[in-house]
Short mmCIF file of C-alpha atoms and ligand atoms in Angstrom, two decimals:
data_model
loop_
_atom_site.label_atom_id
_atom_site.label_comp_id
_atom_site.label_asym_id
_atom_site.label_seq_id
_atom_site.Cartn_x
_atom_site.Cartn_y
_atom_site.Cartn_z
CA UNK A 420 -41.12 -44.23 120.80
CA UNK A 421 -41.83 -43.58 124.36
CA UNK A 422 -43.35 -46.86 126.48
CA UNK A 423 -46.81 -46.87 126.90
CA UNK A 424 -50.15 -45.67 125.36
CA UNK A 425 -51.04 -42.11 124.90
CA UNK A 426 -54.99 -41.35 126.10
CA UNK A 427 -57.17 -39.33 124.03
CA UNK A 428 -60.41 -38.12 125.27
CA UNK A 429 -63.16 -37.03 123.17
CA UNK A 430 -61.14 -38.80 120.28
CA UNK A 431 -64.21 -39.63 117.70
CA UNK A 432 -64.79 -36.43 115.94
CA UNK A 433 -63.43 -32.90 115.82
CA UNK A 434 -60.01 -31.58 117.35
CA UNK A 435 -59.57 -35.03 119.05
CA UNK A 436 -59.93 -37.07 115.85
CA UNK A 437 -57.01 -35.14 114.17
CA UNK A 438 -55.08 -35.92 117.30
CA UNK A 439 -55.48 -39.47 117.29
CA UNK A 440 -54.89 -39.24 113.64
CA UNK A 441 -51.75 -37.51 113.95
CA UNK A 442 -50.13 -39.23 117.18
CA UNK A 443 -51.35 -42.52 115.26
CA UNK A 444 -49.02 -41.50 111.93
CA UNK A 445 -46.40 -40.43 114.75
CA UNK A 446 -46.02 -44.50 116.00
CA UNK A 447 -47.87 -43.84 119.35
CA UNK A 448 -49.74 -46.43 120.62
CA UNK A 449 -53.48 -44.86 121.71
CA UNK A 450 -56.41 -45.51 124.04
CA UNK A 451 -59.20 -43.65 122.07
CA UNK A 452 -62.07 -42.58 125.02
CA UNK A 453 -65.47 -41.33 123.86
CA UNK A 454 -69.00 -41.73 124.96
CA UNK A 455 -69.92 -42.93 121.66
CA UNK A 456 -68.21 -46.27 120.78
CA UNK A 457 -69.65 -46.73 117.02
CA UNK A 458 -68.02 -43.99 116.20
CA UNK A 459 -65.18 -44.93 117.68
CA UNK A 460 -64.77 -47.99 116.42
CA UNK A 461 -65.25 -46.41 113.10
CA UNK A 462 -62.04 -44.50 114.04
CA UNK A 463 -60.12 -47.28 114.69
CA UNK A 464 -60.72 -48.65 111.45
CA UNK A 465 -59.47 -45.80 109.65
CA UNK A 466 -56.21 -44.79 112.02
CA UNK A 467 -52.94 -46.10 110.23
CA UNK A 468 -49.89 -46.11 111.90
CA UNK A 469 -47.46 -48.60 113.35
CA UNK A 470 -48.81 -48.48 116.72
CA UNK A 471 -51.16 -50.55 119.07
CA UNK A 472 -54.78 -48.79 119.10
CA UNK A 473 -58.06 -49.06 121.01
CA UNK A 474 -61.06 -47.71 122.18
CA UNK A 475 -63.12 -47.24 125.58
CA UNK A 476 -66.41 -45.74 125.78
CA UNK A 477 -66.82 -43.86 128.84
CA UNK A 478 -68.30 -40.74 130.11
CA UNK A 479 -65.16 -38.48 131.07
CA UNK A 480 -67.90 -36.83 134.14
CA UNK A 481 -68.04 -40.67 135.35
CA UNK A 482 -65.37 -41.13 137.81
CA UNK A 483 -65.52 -44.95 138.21
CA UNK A 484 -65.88 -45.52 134.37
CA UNK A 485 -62.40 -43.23 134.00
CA UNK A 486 -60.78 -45.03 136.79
CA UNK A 487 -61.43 -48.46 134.75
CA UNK A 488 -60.68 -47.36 131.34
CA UNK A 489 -56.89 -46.36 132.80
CA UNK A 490 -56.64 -49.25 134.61
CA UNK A 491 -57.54 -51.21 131.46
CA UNK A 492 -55.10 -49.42 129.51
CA UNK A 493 -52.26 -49.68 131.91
CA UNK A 494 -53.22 -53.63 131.66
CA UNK A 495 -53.11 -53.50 127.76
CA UNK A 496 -50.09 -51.82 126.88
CA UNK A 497 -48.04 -51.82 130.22
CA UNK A 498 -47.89 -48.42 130.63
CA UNK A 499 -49.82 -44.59 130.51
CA UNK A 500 -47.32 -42.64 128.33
CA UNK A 501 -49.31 -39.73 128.04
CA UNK A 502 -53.28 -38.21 127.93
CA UNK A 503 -54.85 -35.89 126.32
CA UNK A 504 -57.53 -34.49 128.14
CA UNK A 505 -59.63 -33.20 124.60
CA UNK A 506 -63.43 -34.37 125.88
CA UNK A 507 -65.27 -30.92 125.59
CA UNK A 508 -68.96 -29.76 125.22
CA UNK A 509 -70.91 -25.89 125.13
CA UNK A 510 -73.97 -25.25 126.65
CA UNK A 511 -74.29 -21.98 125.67
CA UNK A 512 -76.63 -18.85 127.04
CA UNK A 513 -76.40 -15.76 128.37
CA UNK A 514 -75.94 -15.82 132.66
CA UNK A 515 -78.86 -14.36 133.27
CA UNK A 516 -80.68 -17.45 131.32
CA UNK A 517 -78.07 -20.28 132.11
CA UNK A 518 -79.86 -22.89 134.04
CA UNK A 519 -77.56 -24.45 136.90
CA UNK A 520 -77.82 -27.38 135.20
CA UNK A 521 -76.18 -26.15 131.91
CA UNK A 522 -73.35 -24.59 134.65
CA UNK A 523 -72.90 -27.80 136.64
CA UNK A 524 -72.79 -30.42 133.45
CA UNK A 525 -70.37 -27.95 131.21
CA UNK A 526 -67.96 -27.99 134.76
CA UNK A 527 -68.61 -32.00 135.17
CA UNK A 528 -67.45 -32.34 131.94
CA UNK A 529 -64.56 -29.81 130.96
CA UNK A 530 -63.07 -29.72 134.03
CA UNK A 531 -64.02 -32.06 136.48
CA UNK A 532 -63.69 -34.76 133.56
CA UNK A 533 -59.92 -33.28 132.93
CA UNK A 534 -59.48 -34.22 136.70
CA UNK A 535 -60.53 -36.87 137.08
CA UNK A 536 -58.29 -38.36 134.15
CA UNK A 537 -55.32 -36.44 135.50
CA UNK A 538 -55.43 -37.92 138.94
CA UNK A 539 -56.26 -41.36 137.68
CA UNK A 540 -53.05 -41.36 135.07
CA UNK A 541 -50.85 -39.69 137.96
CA UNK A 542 -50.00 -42.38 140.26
CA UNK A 543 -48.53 -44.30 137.19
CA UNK A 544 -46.63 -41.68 135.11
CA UNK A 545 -44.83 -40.91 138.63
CA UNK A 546 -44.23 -44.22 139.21
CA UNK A 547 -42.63 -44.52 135.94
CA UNK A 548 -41.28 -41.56 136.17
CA UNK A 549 -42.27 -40.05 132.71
CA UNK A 550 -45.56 -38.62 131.79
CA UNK A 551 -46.93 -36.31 129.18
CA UNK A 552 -50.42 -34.53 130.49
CA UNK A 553 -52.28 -31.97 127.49
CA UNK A 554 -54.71 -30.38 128.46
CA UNK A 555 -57.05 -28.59 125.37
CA UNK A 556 -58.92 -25.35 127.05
CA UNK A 557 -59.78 -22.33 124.59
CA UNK A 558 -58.60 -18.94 124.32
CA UNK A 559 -62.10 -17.79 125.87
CA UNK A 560 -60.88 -19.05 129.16
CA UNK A 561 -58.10 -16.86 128.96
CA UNK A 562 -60.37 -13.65 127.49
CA UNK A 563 -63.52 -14.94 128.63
CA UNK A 564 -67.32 -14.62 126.18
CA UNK A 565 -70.25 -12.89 126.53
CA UNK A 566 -73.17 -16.05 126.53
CA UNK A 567 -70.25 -18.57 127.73
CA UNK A 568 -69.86 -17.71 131.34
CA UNK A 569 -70.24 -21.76 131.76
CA UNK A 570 -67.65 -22.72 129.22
CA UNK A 571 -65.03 -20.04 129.89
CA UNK A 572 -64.85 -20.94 133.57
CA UNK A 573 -64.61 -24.51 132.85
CA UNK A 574 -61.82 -23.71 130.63
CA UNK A 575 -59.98 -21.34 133.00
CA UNK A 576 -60.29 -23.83 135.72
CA UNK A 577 -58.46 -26.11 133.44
CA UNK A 578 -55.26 -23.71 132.64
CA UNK A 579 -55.80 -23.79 136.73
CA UNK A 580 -55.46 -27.18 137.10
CA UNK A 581 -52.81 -28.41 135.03
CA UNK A 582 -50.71 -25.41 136.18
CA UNK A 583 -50.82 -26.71 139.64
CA UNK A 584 -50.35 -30.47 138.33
CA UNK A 585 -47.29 -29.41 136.58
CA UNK A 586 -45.79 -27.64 139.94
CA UNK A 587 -47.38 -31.00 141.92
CA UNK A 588 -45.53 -33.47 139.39
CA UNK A 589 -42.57 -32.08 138.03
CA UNK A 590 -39.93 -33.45 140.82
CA UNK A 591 -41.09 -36.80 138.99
CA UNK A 592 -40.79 -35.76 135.20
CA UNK A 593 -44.12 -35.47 134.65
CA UNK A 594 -44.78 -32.46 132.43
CA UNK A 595 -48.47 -30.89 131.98
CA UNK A 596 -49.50 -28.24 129.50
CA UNK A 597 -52.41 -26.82 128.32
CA UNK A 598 -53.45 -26.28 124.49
CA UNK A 599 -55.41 -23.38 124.01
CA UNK A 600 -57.54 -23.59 120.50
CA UNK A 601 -59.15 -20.51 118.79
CA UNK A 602 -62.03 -20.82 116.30
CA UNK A 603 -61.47 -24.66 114.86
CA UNK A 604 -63.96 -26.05 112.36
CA UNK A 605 -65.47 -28.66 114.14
CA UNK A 606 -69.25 -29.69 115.23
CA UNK A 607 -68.71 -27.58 117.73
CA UNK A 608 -68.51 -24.49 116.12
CA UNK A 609 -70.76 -25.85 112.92
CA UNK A 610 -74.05 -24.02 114.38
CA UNK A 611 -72.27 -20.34 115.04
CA UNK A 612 -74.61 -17.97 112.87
CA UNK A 613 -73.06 -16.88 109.43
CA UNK A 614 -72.61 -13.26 110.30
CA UNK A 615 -70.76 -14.35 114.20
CA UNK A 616 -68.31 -16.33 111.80
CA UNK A 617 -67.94 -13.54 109.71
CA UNK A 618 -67.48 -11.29 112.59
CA UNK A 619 -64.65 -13.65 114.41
CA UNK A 620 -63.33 -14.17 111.13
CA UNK A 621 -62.04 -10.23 110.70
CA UNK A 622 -60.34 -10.86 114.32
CA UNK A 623 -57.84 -13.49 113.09
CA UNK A 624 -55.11 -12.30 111.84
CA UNK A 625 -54.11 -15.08 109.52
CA UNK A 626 -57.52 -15.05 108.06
CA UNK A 627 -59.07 -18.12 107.98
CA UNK A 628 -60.43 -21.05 110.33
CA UNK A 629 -58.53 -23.67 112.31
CA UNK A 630 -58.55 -27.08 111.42
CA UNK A 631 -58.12 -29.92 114.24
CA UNK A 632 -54.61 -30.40 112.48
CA UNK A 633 -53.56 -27.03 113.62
CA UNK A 634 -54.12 -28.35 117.44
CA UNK A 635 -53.16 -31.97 116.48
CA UNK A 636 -49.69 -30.66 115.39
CA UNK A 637 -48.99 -28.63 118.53
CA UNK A 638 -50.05 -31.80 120.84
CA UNK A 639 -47.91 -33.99 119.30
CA UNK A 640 -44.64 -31.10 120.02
CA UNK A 641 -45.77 -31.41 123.81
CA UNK A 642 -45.26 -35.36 123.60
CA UNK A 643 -41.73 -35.21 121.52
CA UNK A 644 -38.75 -35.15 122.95
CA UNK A 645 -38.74 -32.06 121.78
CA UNK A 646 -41.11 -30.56 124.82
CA UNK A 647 -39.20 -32.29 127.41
CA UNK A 648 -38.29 -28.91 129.03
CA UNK A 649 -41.69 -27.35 128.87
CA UNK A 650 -44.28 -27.76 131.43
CA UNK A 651 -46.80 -25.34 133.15
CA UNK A 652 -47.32 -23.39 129.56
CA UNK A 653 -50.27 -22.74 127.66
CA UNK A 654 -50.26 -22.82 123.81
CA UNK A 655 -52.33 -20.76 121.72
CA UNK A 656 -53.44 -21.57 118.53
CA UNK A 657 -55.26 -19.05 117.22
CA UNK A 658 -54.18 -17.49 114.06
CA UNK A 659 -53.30 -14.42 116.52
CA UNK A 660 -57.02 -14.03 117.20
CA UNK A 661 -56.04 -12.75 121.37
CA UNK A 662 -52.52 -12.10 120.67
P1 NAP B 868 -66.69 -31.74 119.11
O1 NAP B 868 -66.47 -31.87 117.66
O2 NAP B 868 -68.02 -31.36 119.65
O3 NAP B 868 -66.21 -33.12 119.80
C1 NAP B 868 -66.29 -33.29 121.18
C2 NAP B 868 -65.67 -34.60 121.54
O4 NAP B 868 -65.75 -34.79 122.97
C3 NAP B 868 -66.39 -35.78 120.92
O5 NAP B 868 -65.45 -36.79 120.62
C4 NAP B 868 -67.32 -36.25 122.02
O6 NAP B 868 -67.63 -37.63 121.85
C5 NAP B 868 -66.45 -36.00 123.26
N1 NAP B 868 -67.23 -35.82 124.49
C6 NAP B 868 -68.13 -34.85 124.76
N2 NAP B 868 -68.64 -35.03 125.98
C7 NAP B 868 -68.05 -36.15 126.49
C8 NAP B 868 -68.16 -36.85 127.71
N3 NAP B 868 -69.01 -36.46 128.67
N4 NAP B 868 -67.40 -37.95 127.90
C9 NAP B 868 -66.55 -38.38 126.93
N5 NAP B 868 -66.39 -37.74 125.77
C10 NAP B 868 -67.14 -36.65 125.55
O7 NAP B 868 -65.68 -30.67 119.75
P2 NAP B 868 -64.25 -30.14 119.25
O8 NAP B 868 -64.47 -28.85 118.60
O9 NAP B 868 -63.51 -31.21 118.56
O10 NAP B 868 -63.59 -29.83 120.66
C11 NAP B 868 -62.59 -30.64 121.25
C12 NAP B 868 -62.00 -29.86 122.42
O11 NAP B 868 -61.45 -28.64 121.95
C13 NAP B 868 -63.04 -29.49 123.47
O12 NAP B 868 -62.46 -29.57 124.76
C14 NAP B 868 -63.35 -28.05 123.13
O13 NAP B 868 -63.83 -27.35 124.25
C15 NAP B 868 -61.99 -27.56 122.68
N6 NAP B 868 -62.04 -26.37 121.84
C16 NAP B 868 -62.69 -26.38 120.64
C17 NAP B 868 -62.69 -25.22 119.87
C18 NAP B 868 -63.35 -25.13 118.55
O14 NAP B 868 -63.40 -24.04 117.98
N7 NAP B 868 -63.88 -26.22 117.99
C19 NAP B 868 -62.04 -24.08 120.35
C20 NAP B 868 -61.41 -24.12 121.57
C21 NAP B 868 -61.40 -25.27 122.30
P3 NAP B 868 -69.04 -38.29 122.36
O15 NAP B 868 -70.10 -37.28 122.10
O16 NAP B 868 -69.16 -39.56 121.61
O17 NAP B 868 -68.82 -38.53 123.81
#
């Protein structure tokens, strides 16, 4: 196992719960980060794995609070291994009806959040001179989505972002990729209208749903060994929904 802790944003439900579940089984130590903390403490009690685990409840749109929490962590387990910016939110309506505020907090969130993590982690995986940045967007950042306009941007900006933070901190072996996730049952996706689901349904071409294990399983490649020549990339899991 690598040295250090591997952040997981957004780590209490959903996608980033099957993360931490799977890194967890992996031997990773983790620094689970949610706004929530009695549901993440709940988490912890259920991860199993050889590895050192804890939680931080913090807003990933707070700047200060993610500065501390990564300071914290670097003080608990000696070093930042890797992060995995998951944290992720909809506020969904069509642009003609999408309130600035609904723009503005979906951005603070998904992609301002997703920098402010990255540049707090930076300074110490370059120092160390190892570091393992994943960044989860969405395929509708790549295709964009008619009543998303908020969402998809955010998401864009972050294939963006870590694109320019792999060409920024690759002379130090610090690799950054981006996970791109199609339709995953999750809360998120729990309110989508029967007939929508139906509809997205007869675009995936392996036929069914993803589950967060589907994502979880492709992070955990981009922290192996086995990824240590890939940086800059983005990931699709999608059941071929955009191939
Ligand atoms: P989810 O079930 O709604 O979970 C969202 C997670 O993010 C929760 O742990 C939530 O915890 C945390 N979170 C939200 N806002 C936060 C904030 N301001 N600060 C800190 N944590 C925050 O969503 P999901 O489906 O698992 O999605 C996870 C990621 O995958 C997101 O980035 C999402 O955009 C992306 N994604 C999902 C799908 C899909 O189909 N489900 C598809 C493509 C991409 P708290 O509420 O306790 O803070």
């Amino acid at each position: 196992m690598p040295e250090g802790a591997v952040i997981v944003t957004g780590a209490n439900r959903g996608i980033g719960l099957a993360i931490a579940g799977e890194l967890a089984a992996s031997g990773f130590d983790l620094a689970l980060v949610a706004r929530d903390s009695e549901r993440l403490d709940s988490v912890l009690a259920g991860l199993a794995g050889p590895g050192r685990f804890v939680t931080h409840a913090a807003d990933v749109s707070d700047n200060a609070a993610v500065t501390a929490v990564v300071a914290s962590v670097k003080e608990e387990f000696g070093a930042v291994y890797g992060l995995v910016n998951n944290a992720g939110m909809t506020r969904d309506g069509l642009l003609m009806r999408m309130r600035p505020e609904d723009w503005q907090r979906v951005l603070d969130v998904n992609l301002t959040g997703t920098f402010y993590f990255t540049r707090a982690v930076a300074p110490l995986m370059m120092r160390q001179r190892e570091g393992r940045i994943v960044n989860i967007s969405s395929v509708v950042g790549m295709t964009g989505n008619a009543g998303q306009a908020n969402y998809a941007a955010s998401k864009a900006g972050v294939i963006a972002l870590t694109k320019s933070v792999a060409k920024e901190l690759g002379g130090r072996n610090v690799t950054a990729n981006v996970v791109a996730p199609g339709f995953i049952t999750t809360d998120m996706t729990a309110d989508l209208p029967e007939n929508v689901k139906a509809d997205l349904l007869k675009q995936i071409p392996l036929k069914r749903f993803g589950e967060g294990a589907d994502v979880a399983a492709v992070v955990k490649f981009l922290l192996s060994p086995a990824a240590a020549y890939v940086t800059g990339q983005v990931l699709v899991v999608d059941g071929g929904m955009i191939a």
